[in-house]
CSV table of C-alpha atoms and ligand atoms in Angstrom, one decimal:
chain,number,residue,atom,x,y,z
A,1,MET,CA,115.7,91.5,118.5
A,2,HIS,CA,118.3,93.9,119.7
A,3,VAL,CA,119.0,95.9,116.5
A,4,ALA,CA,122.0,98.2,116.1
A,5,VAL,CA,121.5,100.9,113.5
A,6,ILE,CA,124.8,102.5,112.5
A,7,GLY,CA,124.4,106.1,111.2
A,8,ALA,CA,121.6,108.6,111.9
A,9,GLY,CA,121.2,110.1,108.5
A,10,TRP,CA,117.8,110.0,106.9
A,11,ALA,CA,118.2,106.3,106.0
A,12,GLY,CA,119.3,105.4,109.6
A,13,CYS,CA,116.5,107.4,111.2
A,14,ALA,CA,113.9,105.7,108.9
A,15,ALA,CA,115.4,102.3,109.7
A,16,ALA,CA,115.4,102.9,113.5
A,17,VAL,CA,111.8,104.2,113.5
A,18,GLU,CA,110.6,101.2,111.4
A,19,ALA,CA,112.5,98.7,113.5
A,20,THR,CA,110.9,100.2,116.6
A,21,ARG,CA,107.4,99.9,114.9
A,22,ARG,CA,108.1,96.2,114.3
A,23,GLY,CA,108.8,95.6,118.0
A,24,HIS,CA,112.6,95.5,118.0
A,25,GLN,CA,114.9,97.0,120.7
A,26,VAL,CA,116.9,99.7,118.9
A,27,LEU,CA,120.3,101.2,119.5
A,28,LEU,CA,121.0,104.1,117.1
A,29,LEU,CA,124.7,105.0,116.9
A,30,GLU,CA,125.8,108.2,115.1
A,31,ALA,CA,129.5,109.3,114.7
A,32,SER,CA,128.6,113.0,114.6
A,33,ARG,CA,127.2,115.1,117.5
A,34,GLN,CA,124.2,115.9,115.3
A,35,PRO,CA,121.9,113.6,113.4
A,36,GLY,CA,120.9,114.1,109.8
A,37,GLY,CA,124.1,113.3,107.9
A,38,ARG,CA,124.2,115.1,104.6
A,39,ALA,CA,120.8,116.7,105.1
A,40,ARG,CA,121.2,118.6,108.4
A,41,ARG,CA,121.2,122.1,109.9
A,42,LEU,CA,124.4,124.1,109.9
A,43,ASP,CA,124.8,126.8,112.5
A,44,TRP,CA,127.1,129.5,111.1
A,45,VAL,CA,128.3,132.8,112.5
A,46,HIS,CA,129.1,135.5,109.9
A,47,GLU,CA,130.4,138.9,111.0
A,48,GLY,CA,129.2,138.3,114.5
A,49,GLN,CA,125.7,137.3,113.4
A,50,PRO,CA,124.3,133.8,113.7
A,51,TRP,CA,122.8,132.2,110.5
A,52,ARG,CA,120.8,129.0,110.5
A,53,LEU,CA,121.8,127.4,107.2
A,54,ASP,CA,121.8,123.8,105.9
A,55,ASN,CA,124.6,121.5,104.8
A,56,GLY,CA,123.2,122.2,101.4
A,57,GLN,CA,119.9,123.6,99.9
A,58,HIS,CA,117.5,120.7,99.4
A,59,ILE,CA,114.3,120.3,97.4
A,60,LEU,CA,111.7,117.6,98.1
A,61,ILE,CA,108.9,116.9,95.6
A,62,GLY,CA,105.3,115.7,96.0
A,63,ALA,CA,106.2,112.2,94.9
A,64,TYR,CA,108.4,111.7,98.0
A,65,ARG,CA,105.6,109.6,99.5
A,66,GLU,CA,107.5,107.6,102.1
A,67,THR,CA,109.4,110.6,103.4
A,68,LEU,CA,106.2,112.7,103.8
A,69,GLU,CA,104.5,109.7,105.5
A,70,LEU,CA,107.5,109.3,107.9
A,71,MET,CA,107.4,113.0,108.8
A,72,ARG,CA,103.7,112.7,109.7
A,73,THR,CA,104.4,109.6,111.8
A,74,LEU,CA,107.0,111.7,113.7
A,75,GLY,CA,104.6,114.6,114.3
A,76,VAL,CA,106.1,116.9,111.6
A,77,GLU,CA,103.3,118.2,109.4
A,78,PRO,CA,104.7,118.5,105.9
A,79,GLU,CA,102.2,121.3,105.1
A,80,ALA,CA,103.6,123.4,108.0
A,81,HIS,CA,107.3,122.8,107.2
A,82,LEU,CA,107.3,122.7,103.4
A,83,HIS,CA,106.4,125.4,101.0
A,84,ARG,CA,104.5,123.7,98.1
A,85,LEU,CA,104.8,125.1,94.6
A,86,PRO,CA,103.9,123.7,91.2
A,87,LEU,CA,107.0,122.7,89.4
A,88,SER,CA,108.6,125.7,87.8
A,89,LEU,CA,111.9,126.0,86.0
A,90,ARG,CA,111.3,129.7,85.2
A,91,THR,CA,114.3,132.0,85.0
A,92,PRO,CA,114.3,135.5,86.4
A,93,GLN,CA,113.5,136.6,82.8
A,94,GLY,CA,110.4,134.5,82.9
A,95,GLN,CA,111.7,131.9,80.4
A,96,GLY,CA,111.3,128.1,80.9
A,97,MET,CA,108.5,125.6,81.7
A,98,ALA,CA,106.2,125.8,84.6
A,99,LEU,CA,103.2,123.5,85.4
A,100,PRO,CA,99.8,124.8,86.4
A,101,ALA,CA,98.7,124.0,90.0
A,102,GLY,CA,96.4,121.1,90.8
A,103,TRP,CA,95.9,119.7,87.3
A,104,PRO,CA,95.8,115.9,86.6
A,105,PRO,CA,99.5,114.9,85.8
A,106,ARG,CA,99.4,114.4,82.0
A,107,LEU,CA,97.2,117.5,81.4
A,108,ALA,CA,99.5,119.6,83.6
A,109,VAL,CA,102.6,118.5,81.5
A,110,LEU,CA,100.7,119.2,78.2
A,111,ALA,CA,99.6,122.6,79.4
A,112,GLY,CA,103.1,123.4,80.8
A,113,VAL,CA,104.7,122.5,77.4
A,114,LEU,CA,102.2,124.4,75.3
A,115,ALA,CA,102.4,127.6,77.5
A,116,ALA,CA,106.2,127.6,77.8
A,117,PRO,CA,107.4,131.1,76.9
A,118,GLY,CA,110.4,131.3,74.6
A,119,TRP,CA,109.9,127.9,73.0
A,120,ARG,CA,108.9,127.7,69.3
A,121,ALA,CA,106.3,125.2,68.0
A,122,ARG,CA,109.1,123.0,66.9
A,123,ASP,CA,110.5,122.8,70.5
A,124,LYS,CA,107.2,122.0,72.0
A,125,LEU,CA,106.4,119.3,69.4
A,126,SER,CA,109.8,117.6,69.9
A,127,LEU,CA,109.1,117.4,73.7
A,128,LEU,CA,105.5,116.1,73.3
A,129,ARG,CA,106.7,113.5,70.8
A,130,SER,CA,109.5,112.3,73.1
A,131,ALA,CA,107.2,112.2,76.1
A,132,LEU,CA,104.7,110.1,74.2
A,133,ALA,CA,107.4,107.7,73.1
A,134,TRP,CA,108.7,107.4,76.7
A,135,GLN,CA,105.2,106.7,77.9
A,136,ALA,CA,104.6,104.1,75.2
A,137,ALA,CA,107.8,102.3,76.2
A,138,GLY,CA,106.5,102.2,79.9
A,139,PHE,CA,109.3,104.6,80.9
A,140,GLN,CA,111.9,101.9,80.3
A,141,CYS,CA,115.1,101.9,78.3
A,142,PRO,CA,118.2,99.8,78.2
A,143,PRO,CA,120.5,100.4,81.2
A,144,GLU,CA,123.5,101.6,79.2
A,145,VAL,CA,121.6,104.6,77.6
A,146,SER,CA,122.5,108.1,78.8
A,147,VAL,CA,120.0,110.9,79.3
A,148,ALA,CA,121.7,112.8,76.5
A,149,ARG,CA,121.2,109.9,74.1
A,150,LEU,CA,117.6,109.3,75.3
A,151,CYS,CA,116.9,113.0,74.5
A,152,SER,CA,118.7,113.2,71.2
A,153,GLY,CA,115.4,113.9,69.4
A,154,LEU,CA,114.8,117.1,71.4
A,155,THR,CA,115.6,120.6,70.2
A,156,PRO,CA,118.6,122.4,71.9
A,157,ALA,CA,116.1,124.8,73.5
A,158,VAL,CA,114.2,122.0,75.3
A,159,PHE,CA,117.3,120.1,76.1
A,160,GLN,CA,119.1,123.1,77.7
A,161,GLY,CA,116.0,124.7,79.2
A,162,LEU,CA,114.3,121.6,80.6
A,163,ILE,CA,116.2,118.3,80.5
A,164,GLU,CA,119.6,119.5,81.7
A,165,PRO,CA,118.3,121.4,84.8
A,166,LEU,CA,115.9,118.5,85.6
A,167,CYS,CA,118.6,115.9,85.2
A,168,VAL,CA,121.3,117.6,87.2
A,169,SER,CA,118.9,118.5,90.0
A,170,ALA,CA,117.3,115.1,90.2
A,171,LEU,CA,120.4,112.9,89.5
A,172,ASN,CA,123.2,115.3,90.3
A,173,THR,CA,124.9,114.0,87.2
A,174,PRO,CA,125.2,115.9,83.9
A,175,ALA,CA,123.0,114.5,81.1
A,176,GLU,CA,125.9,113.2,79.0
A,177,ARG,CA,126.8,110.7,81.7
A,178,ALA,CA,123.5,110.3,83.6
A,179,SER,CA,121.5,107.1,83.5
A,180,ALA,CA,118.4,107.4,81.3
A,181,GLN,CA,116.8,104.5,83.1
A,182,VAL,CA,116.8,106.2,86.5
A,183,PHE,CA,115.9,109.6,84.9
A,184,LEU,CA,112.8,108.0,83.3
A,185,ARG,CA,111.8,106.5,86.6
A,186,VAL,CA,112.0,109.9,88.3
A,187,MET,CA,110.1,111.6,85.4
A,188,GLN,CA,107.4,108.9,85.6
A,189,ASP,CA,106.8,109.2,89.3
A,190,ALA,CA,107.0,113.0,89.4
A,191,LEU,CA,105.3,114.1,86.2
A,192,PHE,CA,103.0,111.2,85.1
A,193,SER,CA,101.8,109.3,88.2
A,194,GLU,CA,99.9,111.4,90.7
A,195,ARG,CA,98.4,114.9,91.0
A,196,GLY,CA,101.0,117.1,92.6
A,197,GLY,CA,103.8,114.5,92.3
A,198,ALA,CA,106.0,117.1,90.6
A,199,ASP,CA,105.2,119.9,93.1
A,200,LEU,CA,108.3,121.4,94.6
A,201,LEU,CA,108.3,121.1,98.4
A,202,LEU,CA,110.8,123.7,99.7
A,203,PRO,CA,111.9,123.4,103.3
A,204,ARG,CA,110.7,126.3,105.5
A,205,SER,CA,112.5,124.8,108.5
A,206,ASP,CA,116.1,123.7,108.7
A,207,LEU,CA,116.8,120.2,107.5
A,208,SER,CA,117.4,118.8,111.0
A,209,ALA,CA,113.9,120.0,112.1
A,210,LEU,CA,112.3,118.3,109.1
A,211,LEU,CA,113.0,114.8,110.1
A,212,PRO,CA,116.2,113.8,112.1
A,213,ASP,CA,115.5,115.8,115.3
A,214,ALA,CA,111.9,114.5,115.3
A,215,ALA,CA,113.1,111.0,114.7
A,216,LEU,CA,115.5,111.0,117.7
A,217,ALA,CA,112.8,112.6,120.0
A,218,TRP,CA,110.3,109.9,118.8
A,219,LEU,CA,112.8,107.1,119.4
A,220,LYS,CA,113.7,108.3,122.9
A,221,ALA,CA,110.0,108.6,123.7
A,222,GLN,CA,109.6,105.0,122.7
A,223,GLY,CA,112.4,104.0,125.2
A,224,GLN,CA,115.0,103.4,122.5
A,225,ALA,CA,118.7,104.2,122.9
A,226,VAL,CA,120.4,106.9,120.8
A,227,ARG,CA,124.1,107.6,121.1
A,228,LEU,CA,125.5,110.6,119.3
A,229,GLY,CA,129.2,111.2,118.9
A,230,THR,CA,129.7,107.4,118.8
A,231,ARG,CA,131.6,106.2,115.8
A,232,VAL,CA,131.5,102.4,115.1
A,233,LEU,CA,135.1,101.4,114.4
A,234,GLY,CA,134.6,97.7,113.8
A,235,LEU,CA,132.1,94.9,113.4
A,236,LEU,CA,132.6,91.3,114.5
A,237,ARG,CA,130.3,88.4,113.8
A,238,HIS,CA,130.1,85.8,116.6
A,239,ALA,CA,127.9,82.7,117.3
A,240,LYS,CA,125.2,84.8,119.2
A,241,GLY,CA,125.2,87.9,117.0
A,242,TRP,CA,127.3,91.0,116.6
A,243,ALA,CA,129.9,92.8,118.6
A,244,LEU,CA,130.4,96.5,117.7
A,245,GLN,CA,133.6,98.2,118.6
A,246,THR,CA,133.1,102.0,119.1
A,247,ALA,CA,135.5,104.9,119.8
A,248,CYS,CA,133.7,105.6,123.1
A,249,GLU,CA,133.5,102.2,124.9
A,250,ASP,CA,136.1,99.7,125.9
A,251,THR,CA,133.7,96.8,125.9
A,252,PRO,CA,132.1,96.1,122.5
A,253,LEU,CA,128.3,96.7,122.2
A,254,GLN,CA,126.2,93.6,121.5
A,255,ALA,CA,123.4,93.3,119.0
A,256,ASP,CA,121.3,90.5,117.3
A,257,ALA,CA,121.1,92.3,114.0
A,258,VAL,CA,122.9,95.2,112.4
A,259,LEU,CA,121.5,97.8,110.0
A,260,LEU,CA,124.4,99.7,108.4
A,261,ALA,CA,123.2,103.2,107.5
A,262,CYS,CA,126.5,105.0,106.9
A,263,PRO,CA,127.8,106.2,103.5
A,264,ALA,CA,129.1,103.6,101.0
A,265,GLY,CA,132.8,104.2,101.8
A,266,GLU,CA,132.3,103.7,105.6
A,267,SER,CA,130.1,100.7,105.1
A,268,LEU,CA,132.6,99.0,102.9
A,269,ARG,CA,135.4,99.7,105.5
A,270,LEU,CA,133.3,98.0,108.2
A,271,LEU,CA,132.2,95.1,105.9
A,272,GLU,CA,135.5,94.3,104.1
A,273,PRO,CA,137.0,92.2,107.0
A,274,LEU,CA,133.8,90.0,107.1
A,275,ASP,CA,133.5,86.7,105.2
A,276,GLY,CA,131.2,86.7,102.2
A,277,THR,CA,131.1,90.4,101.5
A,278,ALA,CA,133.5,90.5,98.5
A,279,GLY,CA,130.7,91.1,95.9
A,280,TRP,CA,129.1,93.8,97.9
A,281,VAL,CA,132.4,95.5,98.7
A,282,ALA,CA,133.4,95.5,95.0
A,283,ALA,CA,130.1,97.1,94.0
A,284,ALA,CA,130.4,99.8,96.7
A,285,ARG,CA,134.0,100.4,95.6
A,286,GLY,CA,132.7,100.9,92.0
A,287,LEU,CA,130.7,104.0,92.9
A,288,SER,CA,132.0,107.3,92.1
A,289,HIS,CA,130.8,110.6,93.6
A,290,GLU,CA,129.6,114.0,92.5
A,291,ALA,CA,129.9,117.2,94.5
A,292,ILE,CA,127.3,119.9,95.2
A,293,ALA,CA,128.2,123.4,96.2
A,294,THR,CA,125.8,125.8,97.9
A,295,VAL,CA,126.8,129.5,98.0
A,296,TYR,CA,124.9,131.3,100.7
A,297,ALA,CA,124.9,135.1,100.0
A,298,ASN,CA,123.3,138.1,101.5
A,299,ALA,CA,121.4,140.6,99.3
A,300,PRO,CA,120.0,143.2,101.9
A,301,GLY,CA,116.4,144.1,101.3
A,302,VAL,CA,116.0,141.9,98.2
A,303,GLN,CA,113.1,139.6,97.6
A,304,LEU,CA,113.1,137.4,94.5
A,305,PRO,CA,110.0,137.0,92.3
A,306,ALA,CA,109.6,133.4,93.6
A,307,PRO,CA,111.1,131.4,96.4
A,308,MET,CA,113.0,129.4,93.8
A,309,LEU,CA,114.2,130.4,90.3
A,310,ALA,CA,116.1,128.5,87.6
A,311,LEU,CA,119.2,130.4,86.4
A,312,PRO,CA,119.9,130.6,82.7
A,313,SER,CA,122.6,128.3,81.4
A,314,GLU,CA,125.5,130.5,80.2
A,315,ALA,CA,129.3,130.5,80.1
A,316,ASP,CA,130.8,131.2,83.6
A,317,ALA,CA,127.4,130.7,85.3
A,318,PRO,CA,127.8,127.5,87.3
A,319,ALA,CA,124.7,127.8,89.6
A,320,GLN,CA,121.5,126.2,88.2
A,321,PHE,CA,119.1,127.4,90.9
A,322,VAL,CA,118.7,130.1,93.4
A,323,PHE,CA,116.5,130.0,96.5
A,324,ASP,CA,115.2,133.0,98.5
A,325,ARG,CA,115.5,131.8,102.0
A,326,GLY,CA,113.8,135.0,103.2
A,327,GLN,CA,110.6,133.6,101.7
A,328,LEU,CA,111.3,130.2,103.3
A,329,GLY,CA,111.4,131.1,107.0
A,330,GLY,CA,114.9,132.4,106.9
A,331,PRO,CA,116.3,136.0,107.2
A,332,ALA,CA,115.2,138.5,104.5
A,333,GLY,CA,117.8,138.8,101.8
A,334,LEU,CA,119.5,135.4,102.3
A,335,LEU,CA,119.9,133.7,99.0
A,336,ALA,CA,121.2,130.1,98.4
A,337,PHE,CA,122.7,129.4,95.0
A,338,VAL,CA,123.0,125.7,94.1
A,339,VAL,CA,125.7,124.3,91.9
A,340,SER,CA,124.9,120.6,91.3
A,341,ALA,CA,127.7,118.3,90.0
A,342,SER,CA,130.0,121.1,90.9
A,343,GLN,CA,133.7,121.2,90.0
A,344,GLY,CA,136.7,123.3,90.8
A,345,GLU,CA,138.1,125.1,93.8
A,346,ARG,CA,135.8,126.6,96.4
A,347,SER,CA,136.8,130.2,96.4
A,348,ALA,CA,136.9,130.4,92.6
A,349,LEU,CA,133.5,128.9,92.4
A,350,GLU,CA,132.1,131.3,95.0
A,351,ALA,CA,133.4,134.3,93.1
A,352,GLN,CA,131.9,133.0,89.9
A,353,VAL,CA,128.5,132.4,91.5
A,354,LEU,CA,128.5,135.8,93.1
A,355,ALA,CA,129.3,137.4,89.7
A,356,GLN,CA,126.5,135.2,88.1
A,357,GLY,CA,124.0,136.3,90.8
A,358,ARG,CA,124.8,140.0,90.4
A,359,ARG,CA,124.5,139.7,86.6
A,360,GLN,CA,121.5,137.4,86.2
A,361,LEU,CA,119.5,138.8,89.1
A,362,ALA,CA,120.5,142.4,88.5
A,363,LEU,CA,121.7,142.8,92.1
A,364,GLU,CA,123.9,145.6,93.1
A,365,GLN,CA,124.8,144.2,96.5
A,366,LEU,CA,125.5,140.5,97.0
A,367,GLU,CA,128.1,139.3,99.6
A,368,ALA,CA,129.0,135.8,100.4
A,369,VAL,CA,128.0,134.5,103.8
A,370,THR,CA,129.6,131.1,103.3
A,371,THR,CA,130.0,128.4,100.6
A,372,VAL,CA,129.4,124.8,101.6
A,373,VAL,CA,130.9,122.2,99.3
A,374,ASP,CA,130.0,118.5,99.8
A,375,LYS,CA,132.5,116.7,97.7
A,376,ARG,CA,130.7,113.3,98.1
A,377,ALA,CA,127.2,114.7,98.0
A,378,THR,CA,125.7,111.9,95.9
A,379,PHE,CA,126.9,108.9,93.9
A,380,ALA,CA,127.3,109.5,90.2
A,381,CYS,CA,124.1,108.0,88.7
A,382,THR,CA,125.7,106.7,85.5
A,383,PRO,CA,124.3,104.3,82.8
A,384,GLY,CA,124.6,100.6,83.7
A,385,LEU,CA,125.7,101.2,87.3
A,386,GLU,CA,125.5,98.2,89.5
A,387,ARG,CA,124.8,99.4,93.0
A,388,PRO,CA,125.4,97.4,96.2
A,389,GLY,CA,122.3,95.7,97.5
A,390,LEU,CA,120.4,95.5,100.8
A,391,ARG,CA,122.1,92.2,101.8
A,392,PRO,CA,125.9,92.4,102.0
A,393,VAL,CA,126.0,88.7,102.7
A,394,GLN,CA,123.3,86.7,101.0
A,395,THR,CA,123.1,84.0,103.8
A,396,ASP,CA,123.3,86.4,106.8
A,397,ASP,CA,119.8,87.1,108.0
A,398,ALA,CA,120.9,89.7,110.6
A,399,LEU,CA,122.9,92.1,108.5
A,400,ARG,CA,121.6,94.8,106.1
A,401,ALA,CA,122.9,97.9,104.4
A,402,CYS,CA,120.8,100.9,103.7
A,403,GLY,CA,121.3,104.4,102.4
A,404,ASP,CA,120.8,106.5,99.3
A,405,TYR,CA,123.4,104.5,97.4
A,406,VAL,CA,121.9,101.1,98.0
A,407,ALA,CA,120.3,99.5,94.9
A,408,GLY,CA,116.8,100.9,94.3
A,409,PRO,CA,114.8,102.8,91.6
A,410,TYR,CA,115.8,106.3,92.8
A,411,PRO,CA,119.0,108.3,92.5
A,412,ALA,CA,120.7,109.6,95.7
A,413,THR,CA,117.9,111.5,97.3
A,414,LEU,CA,116.1,111.9,100.6
A,415,GLU,CA,113.3,109.6,99.3
A,416,GLY,CA,115.9,107.0,98.2
A,417,ALA,CA,117.5,107.1,101.6
A,418,VAL,CA,114.2,106.8,103.5
A,419,ARG,CA,112.9,104.0,101.3
A,420,SER,CA,116.1,102.1,101.7
A,421,GLY,CA,116.1,102.5,105.5
A,422,LEU,CA,112.4,101.3,105.8
A,423,ALA,CA,113.1,98.4,103.4
A,424,ALA,CA,116.1,97.3,105.5
A,425,ALA,CA,114.2,97.3,108.8
A,426,ARG,CA,111.2,95.5,107.2
A,427,SER,CA,113.4,92.8,105.7
A,428,LEU,CA,114.5,91.8,109.3
A,429,GLY,CA,111.0,90.5,109.8
B,1,FAD,C1,124.5,119.6,99.2
B,1,FAD,C2,123.5,118.5,99.0
B,1,FAD,C3,122.3,118.8,98.3
B,1,FAD,C4,121.3,117.8,98.2
B,1,FAD,N1,120.1,118.1,97.6
B,1,FAD,C5,119.2,117.1,97.6
B,1,FAD,C6,117.9,117.5,97.2
B,1,FAD,O1,117.6,118.6,96.8
B,1,FAD,N2,116.9,116.6,97.3
B,1,FAD,C7,117.1,115.3,97.7
B,1,FAD,O2,116.2,114.5,97.8
B,1,FAD,N3,118.4,114.9,98.1
B,1,FAD,C8,119.4,115.8,98.0
B,1,FAD,N4,120.6,115.5,98.5
B,1,FAD,C9,120.9,114.1,98.8
B,1,FAD,C10,120.5,113.7,100.2
B,1,FAD,O3,121.0,114.6,101.1
B,1,FAD,C11,121.1,112.3,100.5
B,1,FAD,O4,120.6,111.4,99.6
B,1,FAD,C12,120.6,111.8,101.9
B,1,FAD,O5,120.8,112.8,102.9
B,1,FAD,C13,121.5,110.5,102.2
B,1,FAD,O6,121.1,110.0,103.5
B,1,FAD,P1,121.7,108.7,104.1
B,1,FAD,O7,121.1,108.5,105.4
B,1,FAD,O8,121.7,107.6,103.0
B,1,FAD,O9,123.3,109.0,104.2
B,1,FAD,P2,124.1,110.2,105.1
B,1,FAD,O10,123.3,111.4,105.2
B,1,FAD,O11,125.4,110.3,104.6
B,1,FAD,O12,124.1,109.6,106.6
B,1,FAD,C14,125.0,108.7,107.1
B,1,FAD,C15,125.3,108.9,108.6
B,1,FAD,O13,126.2,107.9,109.0
B,1,FAD,C16,127.1,108.5,110.0
B,1,FAD,N5,128.3,107.6,110.1
B,1,FAD,C17,129.2,107.5,109.2
B,1,FAD,N6,130.1,106.6,109.6
B,1,FAD,C18,129.7,106.2,110.8
B,1,FAD,C19,130.2,105.2,111.8
B,1,FAD,N7,131.3,104.5,111.6
B,1,FAD,N8,129.6,105.1,113.0
B,1,FAD,C20,128.4,105.8,113.2
B,1,FAD,N9,127.9,106.7,112.3
B,1,FAD,C21,128.5,106.8,111.1
B,1,FAD,C22,127.3,109.9,109.3
B,1,FAD,O14,127.9,110.8,110.3
B,1,FAD,C23,126.0,110.2,108.8
B,1,FAD,O15,125.2,110.9,109.8
B,1,FAD,C24,121.6,116.4,98.6
B,1,FAD,C25,122.8,116.1,99.2
B,1,FAD,C26,123.8,117.2,99.4
B,1,FAD,C27,125.0,116.8,100.1
């Protein structure tokens, strides 16, 4: 089949590679001049100096099985491009939980809880009791339960020091309005399933080099067509397949099958005029979004005690994590502060984060390089959310949707996007 893939984010790249592996002729169309979507390199010039940044600081984890496998297929060795660390939510003051390296998953959690500095016996017991209860329930709970409700048996120290940062970094949704069902699934896969599943894999290369650039090179080497800077404006179903109207060509492009790999809002715009898509469109319209802000700042000559630190939760301290890009292949002194589920105006947020960094990291000099705010970073992963599915029209065998927002077990993550792209291509046959 001639398969058109619309969008070259991580989902579209995965879909195009998988469709190629299944013997299809692929045409990958990307609106932007650069692939990668929300997880891509950002070339920035600050005071005459070039800085290689990302659209936002990303973390992968050991349980991202399909993403790591796809990277290997594309010739990108995860071991060379990702810095592996056992899960650590330690603050600069050394508080918070950290897991020992290389232990079997359940034992690692037990050891991490027992050794957590700053927690009293009561805190540790509350966490162990809850973890056992989640395990006994098969990591399942009713869909309408929030993470805050699920964790109501935990002490405030454990809730604030562990659950809140884990929840907001994994689901990008605050615990009060985050889905416990999805949270439990992430906990199960990361903490309780495989050795190293919870390991943090911190990119040492920019995000484009991790997967999208390699995917495009691989596709071209297989003789597939890739067009950047080509936005699809409209989709038309006809007797023999699909016509795709783009901003660049007068004559519509033709395809036997279409894999829609753009964000939910754009997919719904393309699908709405088509018959039979009302249910899908309504579900996509029902999604709301959360922002993420990344404040890149320069602290000349500074090296943090670890490449990633959790930041203590305090008033006027919006950032949850800080990354030392100097320890991750970037220039020495470049720090990336991450504010998940961020709110408020960009410059006020930047000023708050810089003040937080100076205070919590005891830095004398910390100047902003730039602040990147992605207002639609992820969908809000709320209890009972019905996400749009893989098939926008149940009876149409040549149309699929994929992306991090499409129904699946994961929140909006790179792994969710990659899995969805692979599943869409596989379902074409
Ligand atoms: C700041 C930030 C931090 C994040 N941190 C993490 C993290 O730590 N860990 C993690 O796992 N995930 C993280 N995520 C989430 C992750 O980036 C996304 O889940 C993932 O990149 C989504 O990929 P996608 O392919 O589904 O969508 P997108 O990346 O949105 O890709 C869609 C593509 O479609 C293209 N497109 C749109 N319309 C058209 C059209 N009409 N024609 C052609 N092309 C079109 C777009 O240009 C884009 O390239 C983060 C996201 C952000 C923004």
